[in-house]
Coordinates of C-alpha atoms in Angstrom, one line a residue:
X1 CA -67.9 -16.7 -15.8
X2 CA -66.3 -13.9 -14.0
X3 CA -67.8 -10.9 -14.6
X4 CA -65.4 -7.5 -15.7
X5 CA -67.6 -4.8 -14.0
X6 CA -67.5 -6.9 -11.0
X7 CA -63.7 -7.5 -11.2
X8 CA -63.0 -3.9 -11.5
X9 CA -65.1 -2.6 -8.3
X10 CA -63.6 -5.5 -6.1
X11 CA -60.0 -3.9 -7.4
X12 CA -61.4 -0.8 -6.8
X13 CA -62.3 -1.9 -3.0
X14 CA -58.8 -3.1 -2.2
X15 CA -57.3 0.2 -3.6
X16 CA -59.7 2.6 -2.0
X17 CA -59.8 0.3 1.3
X18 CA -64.1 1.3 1.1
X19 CA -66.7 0.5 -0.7
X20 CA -67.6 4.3 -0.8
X21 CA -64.3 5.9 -1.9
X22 CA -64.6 2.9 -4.6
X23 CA -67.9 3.9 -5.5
X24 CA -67.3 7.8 -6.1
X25 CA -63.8 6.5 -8.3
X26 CA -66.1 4.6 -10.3
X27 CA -69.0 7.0 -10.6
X28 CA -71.9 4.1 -8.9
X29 CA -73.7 4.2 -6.0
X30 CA -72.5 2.3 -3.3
X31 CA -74.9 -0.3 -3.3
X32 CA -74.1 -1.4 -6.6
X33 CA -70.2 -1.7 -5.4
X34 CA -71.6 -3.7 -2.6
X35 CA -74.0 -6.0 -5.1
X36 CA -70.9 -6.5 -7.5
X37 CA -68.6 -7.7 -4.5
X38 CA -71.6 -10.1 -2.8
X39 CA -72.3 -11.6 -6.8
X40 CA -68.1 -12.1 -7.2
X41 CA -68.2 -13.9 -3.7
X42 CA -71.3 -16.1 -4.8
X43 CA -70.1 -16.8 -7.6
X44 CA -66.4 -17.9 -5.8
X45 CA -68.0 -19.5 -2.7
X46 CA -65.8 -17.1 -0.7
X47 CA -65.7 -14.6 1.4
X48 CA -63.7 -11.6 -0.1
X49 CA -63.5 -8.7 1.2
X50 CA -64.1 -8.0 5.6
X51 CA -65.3 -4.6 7.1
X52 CA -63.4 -3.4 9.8
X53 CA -63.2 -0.1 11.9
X54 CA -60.2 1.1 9.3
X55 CA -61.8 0.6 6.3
X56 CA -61.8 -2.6 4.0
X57 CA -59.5 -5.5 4.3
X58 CA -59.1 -8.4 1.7
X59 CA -59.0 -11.5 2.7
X60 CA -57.0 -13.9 1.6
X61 CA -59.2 -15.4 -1.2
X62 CA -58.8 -12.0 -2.1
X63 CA -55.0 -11.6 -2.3
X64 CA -55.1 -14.7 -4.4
X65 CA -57.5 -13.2 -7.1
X66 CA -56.3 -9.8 -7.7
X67 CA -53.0 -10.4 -9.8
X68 CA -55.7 -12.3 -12.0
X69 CA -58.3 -9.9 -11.9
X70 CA -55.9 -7.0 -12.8
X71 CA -54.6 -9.1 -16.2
X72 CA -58.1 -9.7 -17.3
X73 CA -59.2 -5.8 -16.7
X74 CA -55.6 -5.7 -18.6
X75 CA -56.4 -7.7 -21.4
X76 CA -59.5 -6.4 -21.8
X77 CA -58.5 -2.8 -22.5
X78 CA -55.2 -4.1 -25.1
X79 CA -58.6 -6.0 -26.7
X80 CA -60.6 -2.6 -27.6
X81 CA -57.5 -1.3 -28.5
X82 CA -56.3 -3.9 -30.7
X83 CA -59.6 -3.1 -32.4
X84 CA -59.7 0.6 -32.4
X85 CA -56.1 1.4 -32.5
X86 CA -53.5 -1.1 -33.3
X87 CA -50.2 -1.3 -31.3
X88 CA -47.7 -3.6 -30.5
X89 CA -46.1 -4.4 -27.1
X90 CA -42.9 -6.1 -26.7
X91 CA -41.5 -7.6 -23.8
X92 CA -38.0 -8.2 -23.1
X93 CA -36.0 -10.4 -20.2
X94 CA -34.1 -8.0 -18.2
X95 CA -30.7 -8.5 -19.9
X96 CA -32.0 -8.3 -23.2
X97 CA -33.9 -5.2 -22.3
X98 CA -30.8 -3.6 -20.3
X99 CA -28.2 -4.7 -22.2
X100 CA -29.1 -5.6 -26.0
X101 CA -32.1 -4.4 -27.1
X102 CA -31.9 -0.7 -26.5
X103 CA -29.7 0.6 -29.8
X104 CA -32.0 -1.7 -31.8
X105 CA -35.0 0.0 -30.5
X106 CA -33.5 3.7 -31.0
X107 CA -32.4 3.3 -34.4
X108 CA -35.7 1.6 -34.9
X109 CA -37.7 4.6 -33.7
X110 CA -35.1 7.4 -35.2
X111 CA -35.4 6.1 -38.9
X112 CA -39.5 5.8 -38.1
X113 CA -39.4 2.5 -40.6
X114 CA -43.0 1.7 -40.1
X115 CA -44.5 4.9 -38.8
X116 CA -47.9 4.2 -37.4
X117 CA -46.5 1.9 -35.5
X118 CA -47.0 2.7 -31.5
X119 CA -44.8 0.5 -29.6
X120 CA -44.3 -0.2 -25.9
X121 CA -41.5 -1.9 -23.8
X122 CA -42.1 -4.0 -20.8
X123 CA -38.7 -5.1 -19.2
X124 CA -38.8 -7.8 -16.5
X125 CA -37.6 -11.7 -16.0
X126 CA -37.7 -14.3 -18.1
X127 CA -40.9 -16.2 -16.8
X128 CA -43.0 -12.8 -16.6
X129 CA -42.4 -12.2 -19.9
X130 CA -43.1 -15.8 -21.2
X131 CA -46.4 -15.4 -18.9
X132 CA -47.1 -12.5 -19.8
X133 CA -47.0 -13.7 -23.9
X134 CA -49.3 -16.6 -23.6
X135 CA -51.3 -14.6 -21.9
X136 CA -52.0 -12.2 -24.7
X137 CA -50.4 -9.0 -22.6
X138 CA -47.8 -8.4 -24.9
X139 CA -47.5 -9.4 -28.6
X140 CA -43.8 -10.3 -28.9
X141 CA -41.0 -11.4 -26.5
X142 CA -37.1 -11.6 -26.3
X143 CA -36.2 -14.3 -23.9
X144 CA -33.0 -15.8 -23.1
X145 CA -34.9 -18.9 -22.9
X146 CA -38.2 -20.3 -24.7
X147 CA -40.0 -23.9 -24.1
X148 CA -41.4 -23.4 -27.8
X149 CA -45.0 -23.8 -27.0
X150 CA -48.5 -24.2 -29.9
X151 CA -49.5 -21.3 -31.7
X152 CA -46.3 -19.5 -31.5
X153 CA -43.3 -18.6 -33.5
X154 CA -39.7 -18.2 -32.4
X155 CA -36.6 -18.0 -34.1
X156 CA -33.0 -17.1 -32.7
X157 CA -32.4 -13.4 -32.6
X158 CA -28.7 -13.1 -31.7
X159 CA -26.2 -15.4 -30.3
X160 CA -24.7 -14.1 -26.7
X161 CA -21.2 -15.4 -25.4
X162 CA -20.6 -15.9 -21.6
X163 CA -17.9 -14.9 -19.7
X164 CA -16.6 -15.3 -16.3
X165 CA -16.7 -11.9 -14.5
X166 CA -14.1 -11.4 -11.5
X167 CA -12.7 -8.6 -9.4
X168 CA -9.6 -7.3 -11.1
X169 CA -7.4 -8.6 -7.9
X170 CA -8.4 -12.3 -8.3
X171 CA -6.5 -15.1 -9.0
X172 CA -8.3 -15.9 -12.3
X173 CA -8.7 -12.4 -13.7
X174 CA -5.0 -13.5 -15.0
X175 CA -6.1 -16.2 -16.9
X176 CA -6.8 -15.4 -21.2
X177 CA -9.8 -18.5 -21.0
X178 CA -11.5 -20.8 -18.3
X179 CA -11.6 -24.9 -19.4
X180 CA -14.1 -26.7 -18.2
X181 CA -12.2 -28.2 -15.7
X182 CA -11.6 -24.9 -13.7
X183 CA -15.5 -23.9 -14.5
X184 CA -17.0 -27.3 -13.0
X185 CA -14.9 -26.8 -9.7
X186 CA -16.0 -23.0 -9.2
X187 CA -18.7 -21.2 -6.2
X188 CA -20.7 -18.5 -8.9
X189 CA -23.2 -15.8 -7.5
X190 CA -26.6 -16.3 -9.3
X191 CA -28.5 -13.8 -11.3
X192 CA -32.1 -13.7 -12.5
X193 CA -33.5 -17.0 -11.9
X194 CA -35.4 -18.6 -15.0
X195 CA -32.9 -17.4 -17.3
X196 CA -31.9 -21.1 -18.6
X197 CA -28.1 -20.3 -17.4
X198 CA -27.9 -23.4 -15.3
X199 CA -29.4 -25.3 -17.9
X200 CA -26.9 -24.2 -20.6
X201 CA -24.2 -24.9 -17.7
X202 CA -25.5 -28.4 -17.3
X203 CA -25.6 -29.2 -21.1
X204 CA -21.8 -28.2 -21.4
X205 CA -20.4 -29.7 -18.8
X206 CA -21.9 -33.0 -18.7
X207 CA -19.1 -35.5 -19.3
X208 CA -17.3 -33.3 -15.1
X209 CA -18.1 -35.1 -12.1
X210 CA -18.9 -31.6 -10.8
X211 CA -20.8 -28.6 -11.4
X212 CA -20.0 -25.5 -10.0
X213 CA -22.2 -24.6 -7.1
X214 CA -24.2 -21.5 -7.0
X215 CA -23.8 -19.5 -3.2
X216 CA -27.0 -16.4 -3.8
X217 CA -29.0 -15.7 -6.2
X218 CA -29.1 -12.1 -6.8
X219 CA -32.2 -12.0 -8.9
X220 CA -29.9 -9.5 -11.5
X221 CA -27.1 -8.6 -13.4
X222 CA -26.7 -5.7 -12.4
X223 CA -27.1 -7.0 -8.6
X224 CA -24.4 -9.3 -9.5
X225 CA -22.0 -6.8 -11.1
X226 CA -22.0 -5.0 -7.4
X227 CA -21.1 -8.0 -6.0
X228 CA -18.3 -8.8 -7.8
X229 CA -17.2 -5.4 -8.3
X230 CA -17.8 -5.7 -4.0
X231 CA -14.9 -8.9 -3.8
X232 CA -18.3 -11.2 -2.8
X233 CA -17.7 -13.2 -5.6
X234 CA -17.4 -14.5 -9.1
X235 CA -19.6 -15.1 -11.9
X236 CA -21.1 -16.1 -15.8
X237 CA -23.1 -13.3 -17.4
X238 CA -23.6 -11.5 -21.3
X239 CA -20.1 -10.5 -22.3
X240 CA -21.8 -7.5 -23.4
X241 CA -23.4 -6.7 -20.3
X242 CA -20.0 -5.6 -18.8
X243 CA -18.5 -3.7 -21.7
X244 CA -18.4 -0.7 -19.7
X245 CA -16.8 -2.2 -16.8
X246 CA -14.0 -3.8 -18.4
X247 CA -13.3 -0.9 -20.6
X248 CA -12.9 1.1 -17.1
X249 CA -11.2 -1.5 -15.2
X250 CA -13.7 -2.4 -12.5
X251 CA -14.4 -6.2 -13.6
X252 CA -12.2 -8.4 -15.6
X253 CA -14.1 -10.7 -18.4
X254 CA -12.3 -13.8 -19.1
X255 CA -14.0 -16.3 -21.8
X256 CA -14.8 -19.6 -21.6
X257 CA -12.1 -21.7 -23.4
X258 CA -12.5 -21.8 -27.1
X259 CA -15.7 -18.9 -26.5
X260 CA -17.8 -22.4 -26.5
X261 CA -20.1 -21.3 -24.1
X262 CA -22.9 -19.2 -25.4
X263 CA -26.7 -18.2 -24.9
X264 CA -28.8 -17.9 -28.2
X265 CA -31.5 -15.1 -27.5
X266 CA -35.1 -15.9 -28.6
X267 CA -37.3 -13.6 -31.0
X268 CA -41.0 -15.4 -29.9
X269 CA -44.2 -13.7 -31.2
X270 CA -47.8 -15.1 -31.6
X271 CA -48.6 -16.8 -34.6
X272 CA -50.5 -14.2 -37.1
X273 CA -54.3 -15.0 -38.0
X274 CA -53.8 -13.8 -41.8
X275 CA -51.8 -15.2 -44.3
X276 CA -50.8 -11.4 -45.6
X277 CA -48.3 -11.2 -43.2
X278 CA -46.0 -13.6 -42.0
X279 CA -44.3 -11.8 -39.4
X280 CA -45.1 -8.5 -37.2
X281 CA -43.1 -6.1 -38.7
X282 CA -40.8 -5.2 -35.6
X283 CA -39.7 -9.2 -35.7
X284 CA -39.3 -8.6 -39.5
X285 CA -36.7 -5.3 -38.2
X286 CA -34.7 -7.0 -35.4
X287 CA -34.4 -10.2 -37.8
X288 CA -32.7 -8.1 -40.8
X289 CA -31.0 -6.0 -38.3
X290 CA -27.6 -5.4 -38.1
X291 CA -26.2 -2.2 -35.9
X292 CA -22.4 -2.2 -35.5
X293 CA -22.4 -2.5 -31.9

């Protein structure tokens, strides 16, 4: 088993670049940093961590543990805590956490409904935050897409309509709705992969000979809107992700014909070890929920 104390002095090493900066961070004698690092490397049948004139170096072995190392130091800390002092950590896919989740939270936090309640937000793409949920670093997720995987819950949270998002000069910003016909035949900039767009594109327009090809991937919305907004090109994002734009007349938002395409969000949490309570009571909140938006 890998060993915690030893985990944190080889992060230690590759922060402080020497084993005797590392030490005096972490209050030991430098031998000891140097008996944690040889026992990790014995352990691992690798070598970790070379000496040079500079300092420190990692080697590659190295560069391949310390993502883990740092979750486990991680999830070792939210461990005592959960213990000691209770809180909850929710993470969010970064259009639900730009774009949808943020009134929710406020009015959550202004009316103080469950008060000794400490919460805390981690924002990034939909595969970190699924990773970062089965790995036990945050306690509930909102994800635009969910596998549905054992010894979890889910349930939809809200239902999201897509629309087509264009320059206000282009040909189809005169359009009131896109068919499925124009849609199958169209060049669209991508956004944050792992988001299950693609997939939801595939399920709606299975019965075309075509689907519409996909010329960058941005890696955000908000990347995206630029681009648009820049005459690069066209494309499918959270209708309510570009209220602001269309209200000011920077991007047009046309909707798919008869609003039929649409992105159910997903509540996810881990499944509770007590029969008392069904639900973690910021699920409970977002599920009877309803801001006028």
């Amino acid at each position: 088993m890998l060993n915690l104390i030893w985990l944190k002095s080889f992060i230690m090493v590759i922060e402080q670049r020497s084993f005797q900066a590392a030490a005096e961070q972490l209050g030991l004698a430098q031998p000891t940093i140097s008996q944690h690092i040889q026992k990790l490397e014995e352990t691992l049948c690798v070598s970790l961590i070379h000496r040079v004139r500079s300092g420190c170096q990692p080697t590659e072995y190295a560069l391949r543990l310390l993502p883990y190392a740092q979750s486990m130091l991680r999830l070792h800390d939210r461990a005592l805590l959960a213990v000691d002092q209770p809180s909850m950590k929710i993470g969010a896919s970064s259009n639900i956490g730009i774009y949808l989740l943020q009134p929710y939270l406020q009015n959550y936090l202004h009316k103080q409904v469950f008060i000794d309640d400490k919460l805390d937000i981690v924002i990034d793409s939909n595969p970190v935050v699924a990773e970062k949920l089965e790995n036990a670093e945050i306690d509930i997720a909102l994800m635009e897409w969910w596998p549905g995987k054992t010894g979890f819950e889910s349930q939809v949270w809200k239902t999201e309509a897509l629309v087509l998002i264009t320059p206000p000069d282009h040909p189809l910003a005169k359009l009131s709705s896109i068919s499925k016909s124009i849609l199958s035949g169209l060049n669209l900039l991508g956004g944050e992969s792992g988001s299950g767009t693609g997939r939801i594109l595939k399920s709606y327009l299975q019965e075309c000979q075509h689907l519409p090809t996909v010329s960058m991937q941005l890696g955000s919305t908000e990347a995206v809107k630029q681009a648009v907004r820049a005459g690069i090109g066209i494309s499918l994002v959270f209708a309510s992700a570009v209220v602001d734009e269309v209200q000011h007349g920077s991007l047009c938002a046309i909707p798919l014909e008869d609003h039929a395409l649409t992105k159910d969000i997903q509540l996810v949490w881990r499944q509770q070890p007590t029969i008392h309570q069904k639900q973690p009571k910021f699920v409970e909140y977002l599920l009877s929920s309803q801001l006028n938006l």
